[in-house]
PDB file of C-alpha atoms and ligand atoms in Angstrom:
ATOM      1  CA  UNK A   1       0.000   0.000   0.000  1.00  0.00           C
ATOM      2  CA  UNK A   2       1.248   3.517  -0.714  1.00  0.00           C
ATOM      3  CA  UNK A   3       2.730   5.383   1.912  1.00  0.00           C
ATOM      4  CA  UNK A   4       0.914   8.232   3.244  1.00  0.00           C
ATOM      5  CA  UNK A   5       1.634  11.625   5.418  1.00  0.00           C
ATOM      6  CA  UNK A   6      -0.858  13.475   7.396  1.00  0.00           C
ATOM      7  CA  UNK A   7      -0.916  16.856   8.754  1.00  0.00           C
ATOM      8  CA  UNK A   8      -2.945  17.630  11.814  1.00  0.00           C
ATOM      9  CA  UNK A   9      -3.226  21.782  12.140  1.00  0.00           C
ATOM     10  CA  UNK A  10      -4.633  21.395  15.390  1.00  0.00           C
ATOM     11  CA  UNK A  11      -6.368  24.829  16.496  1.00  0.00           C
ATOM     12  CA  UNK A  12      -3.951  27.039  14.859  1.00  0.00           C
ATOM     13  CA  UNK A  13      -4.162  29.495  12.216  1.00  0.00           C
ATOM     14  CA  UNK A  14      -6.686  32.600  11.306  1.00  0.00           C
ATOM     15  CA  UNK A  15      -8.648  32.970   7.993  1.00  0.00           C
ATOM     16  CA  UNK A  16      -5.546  34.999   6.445  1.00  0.00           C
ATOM     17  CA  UNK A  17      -2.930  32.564   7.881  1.00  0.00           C
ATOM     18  CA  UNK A  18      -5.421  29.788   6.231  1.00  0.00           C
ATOM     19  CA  UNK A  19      -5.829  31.549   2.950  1.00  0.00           C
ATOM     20  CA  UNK A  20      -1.721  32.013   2.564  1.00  0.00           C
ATOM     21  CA  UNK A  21      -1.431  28.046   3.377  1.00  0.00           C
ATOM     22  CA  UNK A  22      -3.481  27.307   0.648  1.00  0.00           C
ATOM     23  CA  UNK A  23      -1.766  28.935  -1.276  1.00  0.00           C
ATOM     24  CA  UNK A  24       1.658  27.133  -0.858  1.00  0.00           C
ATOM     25  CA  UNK A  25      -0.228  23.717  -1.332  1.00  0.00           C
ATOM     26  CA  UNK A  26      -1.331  24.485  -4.648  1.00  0.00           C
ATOM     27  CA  UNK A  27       2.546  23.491  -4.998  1.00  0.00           C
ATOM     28  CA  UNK A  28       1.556  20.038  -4.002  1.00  0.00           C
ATOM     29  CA  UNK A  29       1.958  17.397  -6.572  1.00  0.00           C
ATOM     30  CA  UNK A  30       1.562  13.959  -4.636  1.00  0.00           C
ATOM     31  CA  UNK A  31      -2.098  12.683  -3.930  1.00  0.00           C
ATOM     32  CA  UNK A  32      -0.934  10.514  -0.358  1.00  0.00           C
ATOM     33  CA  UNK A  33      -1.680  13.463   1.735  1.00  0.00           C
ATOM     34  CA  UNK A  34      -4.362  14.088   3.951  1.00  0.00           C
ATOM     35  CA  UNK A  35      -4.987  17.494   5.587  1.00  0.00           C
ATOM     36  CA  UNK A  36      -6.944  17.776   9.258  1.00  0.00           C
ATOM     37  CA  UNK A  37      -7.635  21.717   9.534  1.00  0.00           C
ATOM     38  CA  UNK A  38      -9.598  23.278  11.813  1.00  0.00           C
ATOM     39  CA  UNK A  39     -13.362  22.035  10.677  1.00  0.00           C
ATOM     40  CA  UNK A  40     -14.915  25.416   9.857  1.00  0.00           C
ATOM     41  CA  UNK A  41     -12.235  25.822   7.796  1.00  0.00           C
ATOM     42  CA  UNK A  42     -12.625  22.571   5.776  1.00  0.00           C
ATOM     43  CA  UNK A  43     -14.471  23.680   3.149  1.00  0.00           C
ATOM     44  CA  UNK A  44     -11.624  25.787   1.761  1.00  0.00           C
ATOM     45  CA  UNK A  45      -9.755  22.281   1.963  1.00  0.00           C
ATOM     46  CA  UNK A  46     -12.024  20.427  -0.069  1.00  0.00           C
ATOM     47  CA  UNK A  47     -11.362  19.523  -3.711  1.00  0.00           C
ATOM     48  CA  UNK A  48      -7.618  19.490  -3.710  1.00  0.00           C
ATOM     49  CA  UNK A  49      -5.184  17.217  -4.377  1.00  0.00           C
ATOM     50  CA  UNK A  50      -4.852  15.818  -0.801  1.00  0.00           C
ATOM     51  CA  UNK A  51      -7.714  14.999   0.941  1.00  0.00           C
ATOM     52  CA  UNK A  52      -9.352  16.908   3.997  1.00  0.00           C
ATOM     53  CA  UNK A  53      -9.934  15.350   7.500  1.00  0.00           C
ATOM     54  CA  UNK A  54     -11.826  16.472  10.003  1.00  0.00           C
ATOM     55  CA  UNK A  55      -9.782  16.407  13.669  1.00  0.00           C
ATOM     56  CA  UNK A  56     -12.790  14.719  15.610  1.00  0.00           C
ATOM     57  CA  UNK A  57     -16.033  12.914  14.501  1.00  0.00           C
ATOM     58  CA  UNK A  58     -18.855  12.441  17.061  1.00  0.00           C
ATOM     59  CA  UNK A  59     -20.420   9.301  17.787  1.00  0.00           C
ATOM     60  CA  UNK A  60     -24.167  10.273  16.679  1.00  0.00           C
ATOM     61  CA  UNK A  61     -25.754  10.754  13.255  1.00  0.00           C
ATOM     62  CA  UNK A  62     -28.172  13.604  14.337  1.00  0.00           C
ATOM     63  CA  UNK A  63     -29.651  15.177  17.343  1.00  0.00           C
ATOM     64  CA  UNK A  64     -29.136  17.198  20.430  1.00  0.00           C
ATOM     65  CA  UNK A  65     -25.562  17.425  20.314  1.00  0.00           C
ATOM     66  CA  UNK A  66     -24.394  21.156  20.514  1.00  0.00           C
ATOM     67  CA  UNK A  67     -20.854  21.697  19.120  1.00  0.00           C
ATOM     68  CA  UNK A  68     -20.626  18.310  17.638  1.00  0.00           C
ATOM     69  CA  UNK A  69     -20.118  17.132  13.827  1.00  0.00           C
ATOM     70  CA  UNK A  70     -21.374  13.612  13.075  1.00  0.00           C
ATOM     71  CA  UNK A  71     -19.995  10.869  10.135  1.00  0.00           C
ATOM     72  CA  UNK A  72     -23.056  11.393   8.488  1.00  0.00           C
ATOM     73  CA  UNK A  73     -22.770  15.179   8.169  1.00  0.00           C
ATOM     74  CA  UNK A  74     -19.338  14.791   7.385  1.00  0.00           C
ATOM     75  CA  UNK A  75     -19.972  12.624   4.393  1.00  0.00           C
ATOM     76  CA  UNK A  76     -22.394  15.023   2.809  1.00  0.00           C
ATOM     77  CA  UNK A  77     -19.604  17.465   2.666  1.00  0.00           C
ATOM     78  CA  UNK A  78     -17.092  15.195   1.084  1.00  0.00           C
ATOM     79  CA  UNK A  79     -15.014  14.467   4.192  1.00  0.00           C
ATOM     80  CA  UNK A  80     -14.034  11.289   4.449  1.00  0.00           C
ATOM     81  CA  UNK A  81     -11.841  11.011   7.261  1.00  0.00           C
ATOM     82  CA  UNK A  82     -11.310  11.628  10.630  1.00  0.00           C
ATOM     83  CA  UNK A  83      -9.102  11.532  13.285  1.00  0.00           C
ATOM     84  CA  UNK A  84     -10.132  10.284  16.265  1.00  0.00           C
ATOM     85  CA  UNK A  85      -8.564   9.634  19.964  1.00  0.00           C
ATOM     86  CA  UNK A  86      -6.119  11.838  19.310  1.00  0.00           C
ATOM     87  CA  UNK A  87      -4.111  12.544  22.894  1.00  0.00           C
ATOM     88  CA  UNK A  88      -4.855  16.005  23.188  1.00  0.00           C
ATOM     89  CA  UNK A  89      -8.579  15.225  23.303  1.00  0.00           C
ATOM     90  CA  UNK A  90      -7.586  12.091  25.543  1.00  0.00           C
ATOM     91  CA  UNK A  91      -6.399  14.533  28.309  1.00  0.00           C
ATOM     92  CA  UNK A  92      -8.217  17.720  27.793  1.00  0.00           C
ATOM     93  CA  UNK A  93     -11.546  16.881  26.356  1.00  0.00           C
ATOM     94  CA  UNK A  94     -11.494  13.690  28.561  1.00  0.00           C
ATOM     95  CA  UNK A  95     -12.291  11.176  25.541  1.00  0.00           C
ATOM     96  CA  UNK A  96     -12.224   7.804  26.936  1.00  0.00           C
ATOM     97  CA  UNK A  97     -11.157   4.396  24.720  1.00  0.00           C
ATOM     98  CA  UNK A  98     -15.538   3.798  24.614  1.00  0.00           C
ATOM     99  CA  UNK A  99     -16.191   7.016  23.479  1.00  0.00           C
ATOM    100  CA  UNK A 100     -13.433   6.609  20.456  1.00  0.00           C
ATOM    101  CA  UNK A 101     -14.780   2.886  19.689  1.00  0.00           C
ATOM    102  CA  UNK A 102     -17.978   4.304  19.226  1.00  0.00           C
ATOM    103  CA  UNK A 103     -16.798   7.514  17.434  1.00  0.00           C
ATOM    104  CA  UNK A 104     -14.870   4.713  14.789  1.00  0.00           C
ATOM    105  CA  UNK A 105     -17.955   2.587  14.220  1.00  0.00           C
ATOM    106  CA  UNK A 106     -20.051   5.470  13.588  1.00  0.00           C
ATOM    107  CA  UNK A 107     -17.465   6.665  10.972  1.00  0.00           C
ATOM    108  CA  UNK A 108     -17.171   3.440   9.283  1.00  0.00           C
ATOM    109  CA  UNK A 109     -20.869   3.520   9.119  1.00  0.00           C
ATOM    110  CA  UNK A 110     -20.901   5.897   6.610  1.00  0.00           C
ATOM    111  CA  UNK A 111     -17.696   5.150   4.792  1.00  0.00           C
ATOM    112  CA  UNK A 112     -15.440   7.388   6.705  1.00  0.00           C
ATOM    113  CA  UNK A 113     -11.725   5.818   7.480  1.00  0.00           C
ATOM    114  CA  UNK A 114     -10.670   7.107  11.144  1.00  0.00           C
ATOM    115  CA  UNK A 115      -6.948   7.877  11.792  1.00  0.00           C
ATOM    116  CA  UNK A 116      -6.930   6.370  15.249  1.00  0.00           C
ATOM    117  CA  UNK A 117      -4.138   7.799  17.835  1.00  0.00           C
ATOM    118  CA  UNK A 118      -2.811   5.490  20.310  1.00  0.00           C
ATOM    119  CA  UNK A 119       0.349   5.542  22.404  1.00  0.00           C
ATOM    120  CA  UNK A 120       1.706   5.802  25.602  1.00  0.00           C
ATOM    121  CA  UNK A 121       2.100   8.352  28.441  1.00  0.00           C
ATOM    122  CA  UNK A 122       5.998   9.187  29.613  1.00  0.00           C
ATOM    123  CA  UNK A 123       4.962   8.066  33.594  1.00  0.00           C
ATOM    124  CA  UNK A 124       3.609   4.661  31.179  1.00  0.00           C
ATOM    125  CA  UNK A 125       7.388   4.423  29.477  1.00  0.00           C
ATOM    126  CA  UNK A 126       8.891   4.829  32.453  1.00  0.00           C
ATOM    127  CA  UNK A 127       7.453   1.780  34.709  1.00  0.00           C
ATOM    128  CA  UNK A 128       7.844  -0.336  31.217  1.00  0.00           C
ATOM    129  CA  UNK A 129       4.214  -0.302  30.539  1.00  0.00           C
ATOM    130  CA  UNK A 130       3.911   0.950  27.138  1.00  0.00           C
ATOM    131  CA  UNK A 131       2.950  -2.910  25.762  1.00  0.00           C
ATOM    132  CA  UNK A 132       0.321  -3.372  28.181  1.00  0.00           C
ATOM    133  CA  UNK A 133      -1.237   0.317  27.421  1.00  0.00           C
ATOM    134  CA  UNK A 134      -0.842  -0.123  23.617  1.00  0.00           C
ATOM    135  CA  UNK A 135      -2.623  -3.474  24.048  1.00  0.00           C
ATOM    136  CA  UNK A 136      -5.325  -2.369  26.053  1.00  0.00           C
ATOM    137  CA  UNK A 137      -6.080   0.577  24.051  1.00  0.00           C
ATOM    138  CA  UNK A 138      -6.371  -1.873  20.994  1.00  0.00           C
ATOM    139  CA  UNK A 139      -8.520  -4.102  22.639  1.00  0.00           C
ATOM    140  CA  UNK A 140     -10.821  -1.489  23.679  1.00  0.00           C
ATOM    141  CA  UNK A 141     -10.782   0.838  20.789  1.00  0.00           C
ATOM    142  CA  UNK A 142     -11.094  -1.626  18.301  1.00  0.00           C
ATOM    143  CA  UNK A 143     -13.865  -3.975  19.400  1.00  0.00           C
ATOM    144  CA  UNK A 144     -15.904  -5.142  16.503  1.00  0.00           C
ATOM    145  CA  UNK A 145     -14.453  -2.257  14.300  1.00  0.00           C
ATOM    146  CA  UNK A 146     -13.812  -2.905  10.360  1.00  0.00           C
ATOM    147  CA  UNK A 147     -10.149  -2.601  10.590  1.00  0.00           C
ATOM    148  CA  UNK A 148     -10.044  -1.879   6.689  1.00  0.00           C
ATOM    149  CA  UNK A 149     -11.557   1.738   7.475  1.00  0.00           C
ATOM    150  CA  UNK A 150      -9.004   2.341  10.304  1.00  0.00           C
ATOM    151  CA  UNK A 151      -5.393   3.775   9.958  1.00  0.00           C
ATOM    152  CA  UNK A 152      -4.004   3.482  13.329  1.00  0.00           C
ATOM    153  CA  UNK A 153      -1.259   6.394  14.607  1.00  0.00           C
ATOM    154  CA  UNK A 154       1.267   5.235  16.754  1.00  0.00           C
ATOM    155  CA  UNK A 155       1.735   8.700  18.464  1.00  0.00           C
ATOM    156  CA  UNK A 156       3.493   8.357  22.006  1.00  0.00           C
ATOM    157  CA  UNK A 157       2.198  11.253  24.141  1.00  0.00           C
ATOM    158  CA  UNK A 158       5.084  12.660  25.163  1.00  0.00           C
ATOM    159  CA  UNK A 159       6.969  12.426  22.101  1.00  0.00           C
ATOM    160  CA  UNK A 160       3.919  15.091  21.061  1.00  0.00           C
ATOM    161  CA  UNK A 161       5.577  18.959  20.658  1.00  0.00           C
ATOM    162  CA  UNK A 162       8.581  17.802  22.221  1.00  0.00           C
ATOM    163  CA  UNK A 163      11.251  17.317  19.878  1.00  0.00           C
ATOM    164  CA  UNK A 164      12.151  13.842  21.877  1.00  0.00           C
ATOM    165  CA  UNK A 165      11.256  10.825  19.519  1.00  0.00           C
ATOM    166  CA  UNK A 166      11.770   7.633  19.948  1.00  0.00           C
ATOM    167  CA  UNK A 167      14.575   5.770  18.334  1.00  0.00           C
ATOM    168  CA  UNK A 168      13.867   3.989  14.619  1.00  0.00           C
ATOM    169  CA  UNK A 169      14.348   0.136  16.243  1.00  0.00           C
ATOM    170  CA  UNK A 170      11.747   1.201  19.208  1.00  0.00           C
ATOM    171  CA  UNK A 171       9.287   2.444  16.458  1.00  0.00           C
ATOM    172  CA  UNK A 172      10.027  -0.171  14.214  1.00  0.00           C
ATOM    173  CA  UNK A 173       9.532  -3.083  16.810  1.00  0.00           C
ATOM    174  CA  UNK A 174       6.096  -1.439  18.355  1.00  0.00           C
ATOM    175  CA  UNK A 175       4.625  -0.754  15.092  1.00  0.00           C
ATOM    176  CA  UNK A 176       5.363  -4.812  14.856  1.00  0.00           C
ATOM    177  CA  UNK A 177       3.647  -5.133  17.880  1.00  0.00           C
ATOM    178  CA  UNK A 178       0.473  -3.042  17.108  1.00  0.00           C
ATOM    179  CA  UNK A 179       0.254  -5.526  13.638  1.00  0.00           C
ATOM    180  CA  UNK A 180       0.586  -8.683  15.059  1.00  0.00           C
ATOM    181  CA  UNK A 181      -1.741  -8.175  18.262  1.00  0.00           C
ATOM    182  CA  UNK A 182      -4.133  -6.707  15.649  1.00  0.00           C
ATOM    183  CA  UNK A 183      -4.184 -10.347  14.017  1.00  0.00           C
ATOM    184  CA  UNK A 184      -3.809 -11.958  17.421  1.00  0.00           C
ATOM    185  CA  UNK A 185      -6.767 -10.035  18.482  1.00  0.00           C
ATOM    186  CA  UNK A 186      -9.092  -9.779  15.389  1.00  0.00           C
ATOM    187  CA  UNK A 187      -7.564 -11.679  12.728  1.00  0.00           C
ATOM    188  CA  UNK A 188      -6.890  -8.891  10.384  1.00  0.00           C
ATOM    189  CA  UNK A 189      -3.644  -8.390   8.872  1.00  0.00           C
ATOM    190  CA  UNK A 190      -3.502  -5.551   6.476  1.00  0.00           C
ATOM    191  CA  UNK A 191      -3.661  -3.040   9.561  1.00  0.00           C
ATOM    192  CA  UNK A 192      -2.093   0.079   8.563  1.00  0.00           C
ATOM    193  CA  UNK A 193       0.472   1.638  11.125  1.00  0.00           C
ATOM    194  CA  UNK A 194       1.811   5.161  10.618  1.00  0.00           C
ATOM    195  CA  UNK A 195       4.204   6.919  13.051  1.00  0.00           C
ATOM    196  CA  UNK A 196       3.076  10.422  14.754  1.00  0.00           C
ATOM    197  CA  UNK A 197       5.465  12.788  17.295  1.00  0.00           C
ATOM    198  CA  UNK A 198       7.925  15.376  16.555  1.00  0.00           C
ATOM    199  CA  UNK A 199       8.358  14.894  12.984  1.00  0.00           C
ATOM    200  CA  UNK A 200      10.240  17.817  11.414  1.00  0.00           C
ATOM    201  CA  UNK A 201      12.155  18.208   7.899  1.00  0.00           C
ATOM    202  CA  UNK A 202      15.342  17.161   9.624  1.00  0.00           C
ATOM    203  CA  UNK A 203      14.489  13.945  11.305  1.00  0.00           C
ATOM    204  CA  UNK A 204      12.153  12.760   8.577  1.00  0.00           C
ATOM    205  CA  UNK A 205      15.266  11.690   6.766  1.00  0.00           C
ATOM    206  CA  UNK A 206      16.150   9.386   9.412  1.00  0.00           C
ATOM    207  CA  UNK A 207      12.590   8.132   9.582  1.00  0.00           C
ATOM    208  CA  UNK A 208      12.011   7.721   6.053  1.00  0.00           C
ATOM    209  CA  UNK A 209      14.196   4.303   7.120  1.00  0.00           C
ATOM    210  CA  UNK A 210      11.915   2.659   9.298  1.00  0.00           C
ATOM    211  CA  UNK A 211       9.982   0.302   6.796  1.00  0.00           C
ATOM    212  CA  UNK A 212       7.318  -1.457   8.521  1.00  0.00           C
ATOM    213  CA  UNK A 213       5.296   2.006   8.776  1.00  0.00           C
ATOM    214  CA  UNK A 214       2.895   3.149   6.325  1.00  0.00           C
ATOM    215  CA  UNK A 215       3.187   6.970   7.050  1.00  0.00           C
ATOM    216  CA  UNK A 216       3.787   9.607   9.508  1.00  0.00           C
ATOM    217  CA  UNK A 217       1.108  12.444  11.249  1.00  0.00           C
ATOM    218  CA  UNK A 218       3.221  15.511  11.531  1.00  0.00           C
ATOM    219  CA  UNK A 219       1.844  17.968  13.923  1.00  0.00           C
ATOM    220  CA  UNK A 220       3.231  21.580  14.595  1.00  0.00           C
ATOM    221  CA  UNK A 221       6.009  21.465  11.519  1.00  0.00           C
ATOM    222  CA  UNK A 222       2.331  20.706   9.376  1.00  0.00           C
ATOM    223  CA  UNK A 223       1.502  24.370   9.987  1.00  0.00           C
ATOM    224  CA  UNK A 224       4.376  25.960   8.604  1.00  0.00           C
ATOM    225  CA  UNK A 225       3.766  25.379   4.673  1.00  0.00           C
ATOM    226  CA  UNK A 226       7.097  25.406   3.371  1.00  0.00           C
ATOM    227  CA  UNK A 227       8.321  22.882   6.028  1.00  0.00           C
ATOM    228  CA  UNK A 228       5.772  20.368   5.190  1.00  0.00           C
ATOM    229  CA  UNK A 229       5.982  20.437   1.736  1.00  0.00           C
ATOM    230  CA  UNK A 230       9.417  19.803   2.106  1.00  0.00           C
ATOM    231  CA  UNK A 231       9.039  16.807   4.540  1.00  0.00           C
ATOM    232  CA  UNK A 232       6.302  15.505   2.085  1.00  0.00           C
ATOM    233  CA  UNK A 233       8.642  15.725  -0.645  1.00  0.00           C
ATOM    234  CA  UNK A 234      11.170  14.220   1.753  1.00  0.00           C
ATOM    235  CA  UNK A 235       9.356  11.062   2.708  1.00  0.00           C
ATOM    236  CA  UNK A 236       7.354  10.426  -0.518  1.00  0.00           C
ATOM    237  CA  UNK A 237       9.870  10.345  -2.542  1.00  0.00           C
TER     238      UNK A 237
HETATM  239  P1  PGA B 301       3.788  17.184  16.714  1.00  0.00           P
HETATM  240  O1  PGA B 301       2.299  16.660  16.857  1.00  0.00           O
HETATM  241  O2  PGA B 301       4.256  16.787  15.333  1.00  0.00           O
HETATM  242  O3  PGA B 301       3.681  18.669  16.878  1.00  0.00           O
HETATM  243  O4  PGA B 301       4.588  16.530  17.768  1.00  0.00           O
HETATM  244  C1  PGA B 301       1.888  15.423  16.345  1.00  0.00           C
HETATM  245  C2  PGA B 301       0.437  15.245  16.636  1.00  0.00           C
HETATM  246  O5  PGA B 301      -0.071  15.870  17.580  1.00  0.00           O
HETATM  247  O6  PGA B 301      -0.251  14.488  15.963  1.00  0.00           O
END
């Protein structure tokens, strides 16, 4: 399968900053990239070569839910993917491993392929627990999920805006680990990994190396055009 990079905005930018972004991506030539702006700014991201993503889905198809953008609404747009469990809702929003199960069966409901964060916390890496979290979360965010319409993001929280990644071999042998408790678990075996913390146009060249990923979710060096088309260029190549 063709490798892929995603870049996840976050909650930065204004309509200016947005409009001179776009810009620079006109430059874009390769179709593996996948966009997650800030959602009322999607539309501007639509019909491009790369595809938009919305940063959260919600677990409903319609209702009561103030705030709240649901697979089905998302597919009338055109957006077919989302990510979902990323760590920064984990902690802030207080999104629990249920909540992102259901968020990932609603999405698949209607198509949509989630881009599904898991990964551990540093207090985790330091007692040697990061198996044992990694394995829970894919027991419990997974359950009964289509795996086809899931790409999983190996992000380890505090690898997240810190410039500390982990080594190549570490990635390399938990992205193993993720695949084969994936077909331990629920018999699937084309689960696509990609790799998510820290990624910038310097170390991308050391982790275009790692092979057993299918892709990388760059963060903060996503909002800075220039840098990302460079790391795009970088790892697509
Ligand atoms: P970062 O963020 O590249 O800024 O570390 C990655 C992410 O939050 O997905």
């Amino acid at each position: 399968m063709d490798k892929i990079v995603i870049g996840n905005l976050k909650m930065s930018m204004t309509k200016n900053d947005v409009s001179d972004y776009l810009k620079d991506m006109k430059n874009l030539t390769n179709k593996n990239v996948v966009i997650c702006p800030t959602s009322i700014y999607i539309p501007y991201f639509l019909n491009q070569p790369y595809k938009a993503c919305l940063q959260n889905i919600y677990f409903g198809d319609e209702g009561h839910y103030t705030g709240e953008i649901s697979p089905r609404q998302a597919i009338s747009m055109g957006i077919s993917y989302a990510l979902v469990g990323h760590s920064e809702r984990r902690k802030y929003l207080k999104e629990t491993d249920e909540d992102i199960n259901k968020k990932i069966l609603e999405a698949a409901k209607y198509g949509m392929t989630s881009i599904v964060c898991i990964g551990e916390m540093l207090k985790e890496k330091k007692i040697n627990k990061i198996k044992k979290i990694l394995k829970q979360q894919i027991l419990e965010d997974f359950k009964n999920v289509p795996l086809d319409r899931v790409i999983i993001a190996y992000e380890p929280v505090w690898a997240i805006g810190t410039d500390e990644l982990p080594t190549n071999k570490v990635i390399e042998e938990l992205v193993d680990f993720i695949k084969n408790e994936i077909k331990k678990i629920y018999q699937f075996e084309n689960t696509r990994v990609i790799y998510g913390g820290s990624i910038n146009k310097e170390n991308v060249k050391i982790i275009k190396n790692i092979e057993n990923i299918d892709g990388i979710l760059v963060g903060e060096s996503a909002t800075r055009s220039e840098e990302f088309l460079e790391i795009i260029d970088t790892y697509l190549k």
